[in-house]
Coordinates of C-alpha atoms and ligand atoms in Angstrom, one line a residue:
X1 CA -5.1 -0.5 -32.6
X2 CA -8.7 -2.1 -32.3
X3 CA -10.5 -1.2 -29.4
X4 CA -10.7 -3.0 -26.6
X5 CA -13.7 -2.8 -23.9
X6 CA -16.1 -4.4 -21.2
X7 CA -19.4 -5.0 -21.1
X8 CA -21.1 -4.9 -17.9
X9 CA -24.2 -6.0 -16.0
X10 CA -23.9 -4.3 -12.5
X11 CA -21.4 -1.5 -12.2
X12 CA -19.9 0.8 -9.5
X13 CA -19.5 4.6 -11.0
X14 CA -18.3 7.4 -9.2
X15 CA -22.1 8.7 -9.2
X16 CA -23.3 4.9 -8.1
X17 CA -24.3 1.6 -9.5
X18 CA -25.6 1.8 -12.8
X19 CA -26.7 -1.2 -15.3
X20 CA -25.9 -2.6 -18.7
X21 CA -23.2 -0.3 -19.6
X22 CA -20.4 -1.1 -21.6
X23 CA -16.6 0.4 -21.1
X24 CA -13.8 1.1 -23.6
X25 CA -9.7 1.2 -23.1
X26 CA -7.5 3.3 -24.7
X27 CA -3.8 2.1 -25.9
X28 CA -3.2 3.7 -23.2
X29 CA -4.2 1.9 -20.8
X30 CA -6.9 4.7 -18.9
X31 CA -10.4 4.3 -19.9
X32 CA -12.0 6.2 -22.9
X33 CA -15.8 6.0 -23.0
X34 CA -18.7 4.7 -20.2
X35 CA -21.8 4.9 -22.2
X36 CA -24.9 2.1 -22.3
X37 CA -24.4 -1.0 -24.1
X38 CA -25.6 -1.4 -27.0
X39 CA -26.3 -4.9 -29.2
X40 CA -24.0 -4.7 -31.3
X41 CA -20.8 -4.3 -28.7
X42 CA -18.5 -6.9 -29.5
X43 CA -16.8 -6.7 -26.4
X44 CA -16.6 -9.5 -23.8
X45 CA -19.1 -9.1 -20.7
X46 CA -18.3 -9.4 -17.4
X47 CA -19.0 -12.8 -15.5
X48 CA -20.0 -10.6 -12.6
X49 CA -20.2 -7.3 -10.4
X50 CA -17.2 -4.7 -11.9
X51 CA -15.9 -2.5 -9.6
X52 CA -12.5 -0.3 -9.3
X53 CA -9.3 -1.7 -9.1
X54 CA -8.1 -0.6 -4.9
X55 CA -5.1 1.4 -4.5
X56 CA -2.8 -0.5 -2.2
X57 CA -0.9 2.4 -0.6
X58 CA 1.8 1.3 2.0
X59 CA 4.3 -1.9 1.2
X60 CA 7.6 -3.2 2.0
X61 CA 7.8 -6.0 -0.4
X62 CA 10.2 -8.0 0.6
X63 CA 8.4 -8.4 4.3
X64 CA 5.6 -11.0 2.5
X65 CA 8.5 -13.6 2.4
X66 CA 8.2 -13.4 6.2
X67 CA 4.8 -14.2 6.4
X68 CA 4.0 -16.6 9.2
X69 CA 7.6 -16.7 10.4
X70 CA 6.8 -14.4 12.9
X71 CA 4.1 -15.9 14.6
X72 CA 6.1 -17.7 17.3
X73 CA 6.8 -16.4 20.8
X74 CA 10.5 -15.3 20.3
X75 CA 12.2 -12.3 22.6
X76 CA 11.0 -12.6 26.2
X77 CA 9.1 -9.1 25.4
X78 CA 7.9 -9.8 22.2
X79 CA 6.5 -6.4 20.5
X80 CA 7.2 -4.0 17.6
X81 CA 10.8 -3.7 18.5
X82 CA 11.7 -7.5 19.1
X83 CA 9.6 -8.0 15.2
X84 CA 11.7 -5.8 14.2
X85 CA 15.1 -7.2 15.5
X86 CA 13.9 -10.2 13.0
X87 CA 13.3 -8.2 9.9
X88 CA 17.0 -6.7 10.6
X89 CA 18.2 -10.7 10.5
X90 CA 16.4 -11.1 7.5
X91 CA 16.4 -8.8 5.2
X92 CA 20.7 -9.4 5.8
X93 CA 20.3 -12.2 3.9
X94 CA 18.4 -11.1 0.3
X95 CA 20.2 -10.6 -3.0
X96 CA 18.6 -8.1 -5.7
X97 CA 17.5 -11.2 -7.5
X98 CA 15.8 -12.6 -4.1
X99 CA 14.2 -9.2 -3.9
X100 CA 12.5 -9.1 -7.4
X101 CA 11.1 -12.4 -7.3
X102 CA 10.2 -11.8 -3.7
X103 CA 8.2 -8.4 -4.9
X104 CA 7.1 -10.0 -8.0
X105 CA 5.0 -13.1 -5.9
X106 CA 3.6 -10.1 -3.8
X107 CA 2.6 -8.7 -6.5
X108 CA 1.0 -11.4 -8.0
X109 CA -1.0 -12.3 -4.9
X110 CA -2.0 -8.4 -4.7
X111 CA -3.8 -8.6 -7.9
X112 CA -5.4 -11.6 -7.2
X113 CA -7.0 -9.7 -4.4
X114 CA -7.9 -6.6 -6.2
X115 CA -5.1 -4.3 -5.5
X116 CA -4.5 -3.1 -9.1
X117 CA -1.9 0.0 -7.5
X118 CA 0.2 -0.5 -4.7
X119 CA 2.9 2.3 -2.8
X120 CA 5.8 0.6 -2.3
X121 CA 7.9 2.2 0.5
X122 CA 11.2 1.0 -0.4
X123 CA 14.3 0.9 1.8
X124 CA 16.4 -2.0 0.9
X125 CA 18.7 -0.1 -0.9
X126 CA 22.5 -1.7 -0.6
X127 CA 24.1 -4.6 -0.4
X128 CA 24.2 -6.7 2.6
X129 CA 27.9 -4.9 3.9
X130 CA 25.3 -2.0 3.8
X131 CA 28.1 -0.4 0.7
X132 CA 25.4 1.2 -2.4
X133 CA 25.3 -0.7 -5.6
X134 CA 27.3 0.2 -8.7
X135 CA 24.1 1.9 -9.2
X136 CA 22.7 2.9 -6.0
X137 CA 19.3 2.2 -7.2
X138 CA 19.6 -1.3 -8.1
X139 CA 17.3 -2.6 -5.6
X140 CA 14.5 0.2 -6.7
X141 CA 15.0 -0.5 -10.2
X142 CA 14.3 -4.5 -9.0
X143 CA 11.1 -3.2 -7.5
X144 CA 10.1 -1.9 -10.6
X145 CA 11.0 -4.6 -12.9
X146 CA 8.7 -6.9 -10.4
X147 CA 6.1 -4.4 -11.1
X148 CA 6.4 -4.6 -14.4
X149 CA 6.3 -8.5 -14.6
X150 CA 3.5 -8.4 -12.7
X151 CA 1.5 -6.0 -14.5
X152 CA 0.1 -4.2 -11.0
X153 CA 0.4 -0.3 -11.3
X154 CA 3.0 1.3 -8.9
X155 CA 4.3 4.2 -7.1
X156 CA 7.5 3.6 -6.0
X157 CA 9.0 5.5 -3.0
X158 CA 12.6 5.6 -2.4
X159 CA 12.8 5.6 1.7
X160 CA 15.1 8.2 3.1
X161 CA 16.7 6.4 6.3
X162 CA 19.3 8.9 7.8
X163 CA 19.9 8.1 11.9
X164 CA 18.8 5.4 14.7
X165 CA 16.3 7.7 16.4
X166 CA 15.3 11.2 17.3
X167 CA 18.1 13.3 18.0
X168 CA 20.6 12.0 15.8
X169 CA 21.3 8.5 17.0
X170 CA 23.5 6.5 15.5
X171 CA 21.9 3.9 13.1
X172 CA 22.2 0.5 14.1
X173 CA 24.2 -2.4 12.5
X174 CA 20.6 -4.7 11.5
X175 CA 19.6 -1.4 9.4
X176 CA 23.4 0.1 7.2
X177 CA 21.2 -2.0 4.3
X178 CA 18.9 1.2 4.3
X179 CA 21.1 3.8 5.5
X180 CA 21.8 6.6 3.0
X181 CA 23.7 9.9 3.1
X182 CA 21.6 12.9 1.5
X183 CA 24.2 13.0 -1.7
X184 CA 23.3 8.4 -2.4
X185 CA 19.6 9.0 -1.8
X186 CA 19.1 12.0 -4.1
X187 CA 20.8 9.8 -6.8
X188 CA 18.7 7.2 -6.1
X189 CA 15.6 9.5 -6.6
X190 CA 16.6 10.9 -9.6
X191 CA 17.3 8.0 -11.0
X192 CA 13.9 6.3 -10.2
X193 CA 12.4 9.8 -11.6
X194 CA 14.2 9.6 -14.8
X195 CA 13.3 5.9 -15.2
X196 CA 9.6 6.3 -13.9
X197 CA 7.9 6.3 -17.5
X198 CA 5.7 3.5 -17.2
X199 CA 5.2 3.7 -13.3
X200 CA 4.9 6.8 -10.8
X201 CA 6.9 8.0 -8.1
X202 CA 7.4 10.0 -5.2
X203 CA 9.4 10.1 -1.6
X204 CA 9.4 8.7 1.8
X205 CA 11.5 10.1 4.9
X206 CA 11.1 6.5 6.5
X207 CA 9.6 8.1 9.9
X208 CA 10.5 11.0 12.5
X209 CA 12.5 8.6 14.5
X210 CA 14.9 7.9 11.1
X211 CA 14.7 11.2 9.5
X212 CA 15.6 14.3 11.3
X213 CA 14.6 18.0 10.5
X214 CA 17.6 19.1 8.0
X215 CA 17.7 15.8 6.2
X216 CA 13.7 16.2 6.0
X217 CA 14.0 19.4 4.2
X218 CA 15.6 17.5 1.5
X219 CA 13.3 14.7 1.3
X220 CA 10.6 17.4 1.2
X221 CA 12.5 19.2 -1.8
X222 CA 13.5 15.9 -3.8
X223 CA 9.5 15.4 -4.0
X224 CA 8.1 18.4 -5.5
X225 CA 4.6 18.4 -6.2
X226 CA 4.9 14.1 -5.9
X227 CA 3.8 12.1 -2.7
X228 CA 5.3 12.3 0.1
X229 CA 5.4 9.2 2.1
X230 CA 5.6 9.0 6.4
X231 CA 5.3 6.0 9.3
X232 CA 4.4 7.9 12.1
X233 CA 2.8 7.8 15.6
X234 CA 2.6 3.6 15.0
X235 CA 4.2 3.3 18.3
X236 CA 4.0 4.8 21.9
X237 CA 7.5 5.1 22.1
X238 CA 7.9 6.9 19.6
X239 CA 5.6 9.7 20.7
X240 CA 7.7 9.3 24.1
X241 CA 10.6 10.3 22.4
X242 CA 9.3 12.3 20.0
X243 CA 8.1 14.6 23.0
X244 CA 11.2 13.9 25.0
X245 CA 13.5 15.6 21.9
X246 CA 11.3 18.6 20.8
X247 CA 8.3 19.3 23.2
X248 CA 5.8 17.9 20.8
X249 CA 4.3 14.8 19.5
X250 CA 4.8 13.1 16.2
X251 CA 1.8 14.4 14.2
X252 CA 1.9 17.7 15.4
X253 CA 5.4 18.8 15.0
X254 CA 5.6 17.4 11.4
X255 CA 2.1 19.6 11.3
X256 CA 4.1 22.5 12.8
X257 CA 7.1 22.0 10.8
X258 CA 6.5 21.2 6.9
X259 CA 3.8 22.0 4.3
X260 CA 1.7 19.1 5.0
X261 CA -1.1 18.9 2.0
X262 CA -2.9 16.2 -0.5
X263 CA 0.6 15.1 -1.1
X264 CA 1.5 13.6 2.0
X265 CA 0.3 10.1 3.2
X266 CA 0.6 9.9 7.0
X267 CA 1.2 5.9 7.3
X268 CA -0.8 4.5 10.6
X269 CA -0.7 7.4 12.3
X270 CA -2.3 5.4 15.5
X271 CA -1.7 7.2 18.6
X272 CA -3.1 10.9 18.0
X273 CA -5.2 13.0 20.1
X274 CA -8.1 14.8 19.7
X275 CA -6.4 17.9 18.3
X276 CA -4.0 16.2 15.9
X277 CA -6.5 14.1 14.6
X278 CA -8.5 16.9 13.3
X279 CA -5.6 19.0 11.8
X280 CA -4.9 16.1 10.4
X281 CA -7.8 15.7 8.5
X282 CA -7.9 19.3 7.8
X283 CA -4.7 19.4 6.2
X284 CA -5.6 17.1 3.0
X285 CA -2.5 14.5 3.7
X286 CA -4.2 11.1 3.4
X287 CA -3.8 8.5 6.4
X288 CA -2.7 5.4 5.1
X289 CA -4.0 2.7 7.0
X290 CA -2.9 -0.7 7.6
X291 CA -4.8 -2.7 9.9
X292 CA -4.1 -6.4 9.5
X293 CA -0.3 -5.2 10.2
X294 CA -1.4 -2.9 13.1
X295 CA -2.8 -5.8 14.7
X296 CA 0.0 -8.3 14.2
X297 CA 2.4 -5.4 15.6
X298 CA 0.1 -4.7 18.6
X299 CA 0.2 -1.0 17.6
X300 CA -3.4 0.0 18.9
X301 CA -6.4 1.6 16.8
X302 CA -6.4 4.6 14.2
X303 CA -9.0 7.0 15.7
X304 CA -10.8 6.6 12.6
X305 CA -14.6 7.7 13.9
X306 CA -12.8 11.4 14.6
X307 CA -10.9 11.5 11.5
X308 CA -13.4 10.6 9.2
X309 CA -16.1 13.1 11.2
X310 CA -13.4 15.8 10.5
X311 CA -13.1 15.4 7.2
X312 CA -10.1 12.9 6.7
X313 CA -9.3 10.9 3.9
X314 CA -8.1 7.8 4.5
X315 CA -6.3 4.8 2.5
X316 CA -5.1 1.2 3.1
X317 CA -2.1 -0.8 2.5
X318 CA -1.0 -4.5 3.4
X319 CA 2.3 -2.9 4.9
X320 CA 4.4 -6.2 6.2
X321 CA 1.8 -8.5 4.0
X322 CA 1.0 -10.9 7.3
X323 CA -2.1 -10.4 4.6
X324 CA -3.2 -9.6 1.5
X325 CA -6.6 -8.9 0.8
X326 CA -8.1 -5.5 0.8
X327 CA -11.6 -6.3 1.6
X328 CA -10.3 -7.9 4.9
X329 CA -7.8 -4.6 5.8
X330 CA -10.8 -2.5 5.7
X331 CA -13.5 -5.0 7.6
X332 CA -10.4 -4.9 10.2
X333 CA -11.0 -1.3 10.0
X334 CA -14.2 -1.3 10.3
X335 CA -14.0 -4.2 13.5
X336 CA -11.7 -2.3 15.2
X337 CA -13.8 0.2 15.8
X338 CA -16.8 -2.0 16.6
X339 CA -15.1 -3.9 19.0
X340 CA -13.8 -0.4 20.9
X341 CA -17.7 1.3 20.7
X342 CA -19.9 -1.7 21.4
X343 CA -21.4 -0.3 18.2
X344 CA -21.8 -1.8 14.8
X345 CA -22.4 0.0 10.8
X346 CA -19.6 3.3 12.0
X347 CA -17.8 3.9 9.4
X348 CA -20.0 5.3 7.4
X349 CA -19.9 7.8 4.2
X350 CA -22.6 11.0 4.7
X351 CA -26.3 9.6 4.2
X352 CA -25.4 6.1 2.8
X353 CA -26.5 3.0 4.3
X354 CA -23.7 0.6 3.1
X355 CA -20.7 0.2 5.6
X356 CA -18.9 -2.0 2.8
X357 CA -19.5 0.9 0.4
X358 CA -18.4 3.8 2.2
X359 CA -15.2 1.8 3.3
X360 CA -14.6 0.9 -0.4
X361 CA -14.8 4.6 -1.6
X362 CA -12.7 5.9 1.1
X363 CA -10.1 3.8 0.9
X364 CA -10.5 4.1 -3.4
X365 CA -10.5 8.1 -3.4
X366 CA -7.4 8.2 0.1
X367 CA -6.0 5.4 -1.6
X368 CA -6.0 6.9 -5.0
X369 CA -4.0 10.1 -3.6
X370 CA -2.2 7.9 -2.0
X371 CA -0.4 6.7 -4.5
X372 CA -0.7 10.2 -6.5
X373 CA -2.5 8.8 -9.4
X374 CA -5.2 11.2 -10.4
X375 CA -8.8 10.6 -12.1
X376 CA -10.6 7.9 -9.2
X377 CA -12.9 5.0 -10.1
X378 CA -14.5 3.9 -13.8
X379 CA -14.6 7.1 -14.8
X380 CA -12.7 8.8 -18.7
X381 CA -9.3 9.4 -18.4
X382 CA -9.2 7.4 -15.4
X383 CA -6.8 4.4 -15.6
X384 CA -8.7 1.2 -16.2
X385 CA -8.2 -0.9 -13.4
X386 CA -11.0 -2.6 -12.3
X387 CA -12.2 -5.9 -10.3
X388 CA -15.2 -8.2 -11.9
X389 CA -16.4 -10.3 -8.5
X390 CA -17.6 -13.6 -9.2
X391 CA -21.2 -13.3 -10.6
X392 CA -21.2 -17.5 -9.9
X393 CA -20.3 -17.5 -6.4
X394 CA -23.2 -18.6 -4.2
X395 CA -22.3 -15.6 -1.1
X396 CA -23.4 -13.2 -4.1
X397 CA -26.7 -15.0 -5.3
X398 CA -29.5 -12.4 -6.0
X399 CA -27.5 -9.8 -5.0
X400 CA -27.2 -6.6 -6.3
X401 CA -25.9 -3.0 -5.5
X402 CA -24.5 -1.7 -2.2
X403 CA -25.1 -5.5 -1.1
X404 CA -22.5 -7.3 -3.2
X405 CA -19.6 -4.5 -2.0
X406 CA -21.0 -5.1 2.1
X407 CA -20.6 -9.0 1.2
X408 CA -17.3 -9.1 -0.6
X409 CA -15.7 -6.6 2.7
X410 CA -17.5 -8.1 5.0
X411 CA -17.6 -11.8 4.5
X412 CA -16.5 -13.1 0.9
X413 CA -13.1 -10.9 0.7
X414 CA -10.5 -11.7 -1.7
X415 CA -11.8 -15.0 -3.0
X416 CA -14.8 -13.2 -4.7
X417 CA -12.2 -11.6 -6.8
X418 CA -12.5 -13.8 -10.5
X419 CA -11.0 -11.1 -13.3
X420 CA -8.8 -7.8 -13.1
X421 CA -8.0 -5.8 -15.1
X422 CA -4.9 -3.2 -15.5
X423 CA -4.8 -0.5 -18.2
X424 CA -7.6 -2.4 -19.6
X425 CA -5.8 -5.5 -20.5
X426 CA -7.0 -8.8 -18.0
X427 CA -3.9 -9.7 -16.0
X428 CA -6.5 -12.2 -13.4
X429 CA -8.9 -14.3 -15.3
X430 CA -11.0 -16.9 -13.5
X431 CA -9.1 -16.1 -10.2
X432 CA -5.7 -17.1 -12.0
X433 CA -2.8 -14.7 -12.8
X434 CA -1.2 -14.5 -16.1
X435 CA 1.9 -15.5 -15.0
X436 CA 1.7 -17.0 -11.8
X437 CA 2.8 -20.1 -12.5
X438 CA 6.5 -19.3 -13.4
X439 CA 6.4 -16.3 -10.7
X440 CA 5.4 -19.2 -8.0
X441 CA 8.5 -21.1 -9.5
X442 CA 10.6 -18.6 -9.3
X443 CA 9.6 -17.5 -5.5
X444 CA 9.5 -21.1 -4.1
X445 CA 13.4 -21.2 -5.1
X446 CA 14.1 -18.4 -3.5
X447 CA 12.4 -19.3 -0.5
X448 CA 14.2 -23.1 -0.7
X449 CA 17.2 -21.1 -0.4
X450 CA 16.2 -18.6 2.2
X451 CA 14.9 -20.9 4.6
X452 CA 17.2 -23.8 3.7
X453 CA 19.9 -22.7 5.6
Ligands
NGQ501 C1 9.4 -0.9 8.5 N1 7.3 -1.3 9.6 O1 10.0 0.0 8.0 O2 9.2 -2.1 8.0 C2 8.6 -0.6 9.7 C3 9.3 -1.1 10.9 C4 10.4 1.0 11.8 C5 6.3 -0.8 10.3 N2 6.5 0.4 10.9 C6 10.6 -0.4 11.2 N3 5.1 -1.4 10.4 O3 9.3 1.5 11.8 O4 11.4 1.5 12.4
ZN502 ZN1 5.6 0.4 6.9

């Protein structure tokens, strides 16, 4: 197979921004060489900045075909719980064929932004009488295929839901789509293991409240050395009752009572204290951060000054999709924190200057766990996924370096994103998607139906 390769003006390695340097892609798909260019490269250059792909490490796909439709004062206490009353009434109503092309738009959009990976935590397992599939993993292997279509690299996460809350309560009627015995959601692992050859996978125990002890010993053992996926501590209440039924908080007794290392992905993880949030970040497990959701939910602020000070590695995901840009989850981030300290520039790697920077390689080496993929950035052997910003675009003009990553968190975001590449091969070009138009066809049926009656 010829080669195929990059060459590139301005480039982010591992080590820093380097110049004139020209890439080359393997068959398959990871990248092979980073050397100087040279004249006689035939490859096509860059029409800008090129920078890694970002890891997109918590989603629940089907939730972006509710964007916007939750914005309206509904329940007389509107808050996590009432939101999710109106996923329950949703999600009744989505065939496997819904939930493909549904996934597939996402997708589609999540390129476009610069997400090259994404983690999809997936719990829409059975039919809408809540009874499995022929094949129980139907609606995982739909998840995939939308990947595949897409082109967007993914770990895909079977969800584990098991009871209604801590304690064993019963699961409620809005969620028998994602309930599973321990016997249906080990075949639905397996399955998605034996059929993960061109994507990766791991396992989610959906949270503490869903998953208790014995059931989490299984989840634990179904994932072997692969990621292990968690919501936990999002919400007060669930730290009340979390307390209420053992003694202890969320964070810490899953930090008392399983193995918790570089495989596990602690998602929001919001209310912590002091001491959890530094064994937290002392255990390896990333925290998978997703702030755009947090704030839509009204779950509070990730203590993300302490964690990072301690050592944590953190990630970012688009969770519920209210949005999809990763430049804007981590400026949210970074905000958040701004906005709680009176303080601005926090979030900030050891010794470098650039808040956009530091945010873009924390949430590209957390993120990269994350979603258990292993080399990071433009690097050999590494997969090549990676961003070319819009060398054209006025907010970039002159810029160079640390600058052009502080503008495109910080003020340009997704819509400095023009090409992107997966496994070497362009899948965005010119801010368009290789197949968005028929993908776009295909979700604005699906959406005519949904919302037509
Ligand atoms: C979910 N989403 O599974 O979609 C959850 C809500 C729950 C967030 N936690 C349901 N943001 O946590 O019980
Ligand atoms: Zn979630």
């Amino acid at each position: 197979m010829t080669k195929s390769g990059l060459r590139c003006g301005d480039i982010l390695l591992p080590g820093g921004w380097a110049r004139d340097m020209t890439l080359e892609f393997g068959s398959n798909g990871r990248i092979t060489a980073v050397r100087s260019a040279t004249p006689d490269d035939v490859y096509p250059s860059a029409k800008g900045p090129v920078i890694p792909g970002l890891p997109n490490l918590h989603s629940h796909a089907f939730q972006r075909a509710m964007a916007g439709m939750t914005e309206s004062a509904g329940a007389k206490n509107d808050d996590f719980w009432s939101w999710r009353q109106a996923v329950y009434r949703f999600v009744s109503r989505l065939t496997p064929d819904d939930t493909e092309v549904i996934a597939a738009q996402l997708y589609v959009e999540m390129l476009k932004a610069g997400y090259t990976a994404v983690g999809e935590f997936h719990y829409l397992h059975h039919a809408p009488d809540g009874v499995p599939y022929d094949d129980p993993a139907e609606m995982s292997h739909r998840i995939a295929a939308a990947a595949y279509r897409s082109r967007i690299d993914l770990t895909l996460l079977p969800v584990l839901y098991a009871q209604g809350g801590f304690d064993g309560v019963p699961t409620e009627d809005g969620q028998h789509r994602y309930v599973c015995d321990l016997d249906t959601y080990s075949r639905i692992v397996e399955t998605v293991y034996a059929q993960a050859y061109d994507y990766s996978a791991g396992v989610a125990p959906h949270s503490l409240r869903a998953v208790g002890p014995d059931a989490l010993k299984i989840a634990i053992e179904l994932a072997g050395e692969r990621p292990i996926h968690i919501h936990i501590a999002e919400q007060t209440r669930e730290v009340e009752e979390c307390l209420a039924w053992s003694g202890a908080r969320p964070v810490e007794w899953l930090l008392q009572n399983a193995d918790v290392d570089g495989r596990w992905c602690f998602v929001h993880a919001t209310h912590m204290t002091v001491a959890e949030t530094r064994t937290l970040a002392e255990s390896g497990a990333v925290a998978g951060l997703c702030p755009t959701t947090e704030a839509d939910l009204g779950d509070g602020i990730f203590p993300a000054g302490a964690f990072l000070a301690a050592g944590g590695r953190i990630g970012v995901g688009s969770d519920s999709h209210v949005v999809v840009d990763g430049a804007e989850e981590l400026r949210l981030l970074e905000f958040g924190q701004r906005l709680v300290q009176h303080k601005r520039n926090i979030l900030r790697l050891p010794g470098r200057a650039s808040t956009g920077a530091s945010l873009f390689e924390m949430a590209l080496v957390g993120g990269t766990g994350g979603v258990g993929t292993a080399a990071t950035g433009i690097s050999i052997g590494a997969a090549a996924n990676l961003i070319v910003l819009d060398g054209d675009a006025p907010l970039l003009a002159e810029k160079s370096g640390d600058d052009v990553l502080d503008t495109f968190i910080f003020s340009g975001g997704r819509a400095l994103v023009r090409d992107v590449f997966v496994g070497g091969r362009a899948v965005v070009s010119g801010g368009r998607h290789y197949a968005e138009a028929e993908i776009s066809r295909d979700f604005s049926r699906v959406m005519k139906r949904l919302l037509s009656n």
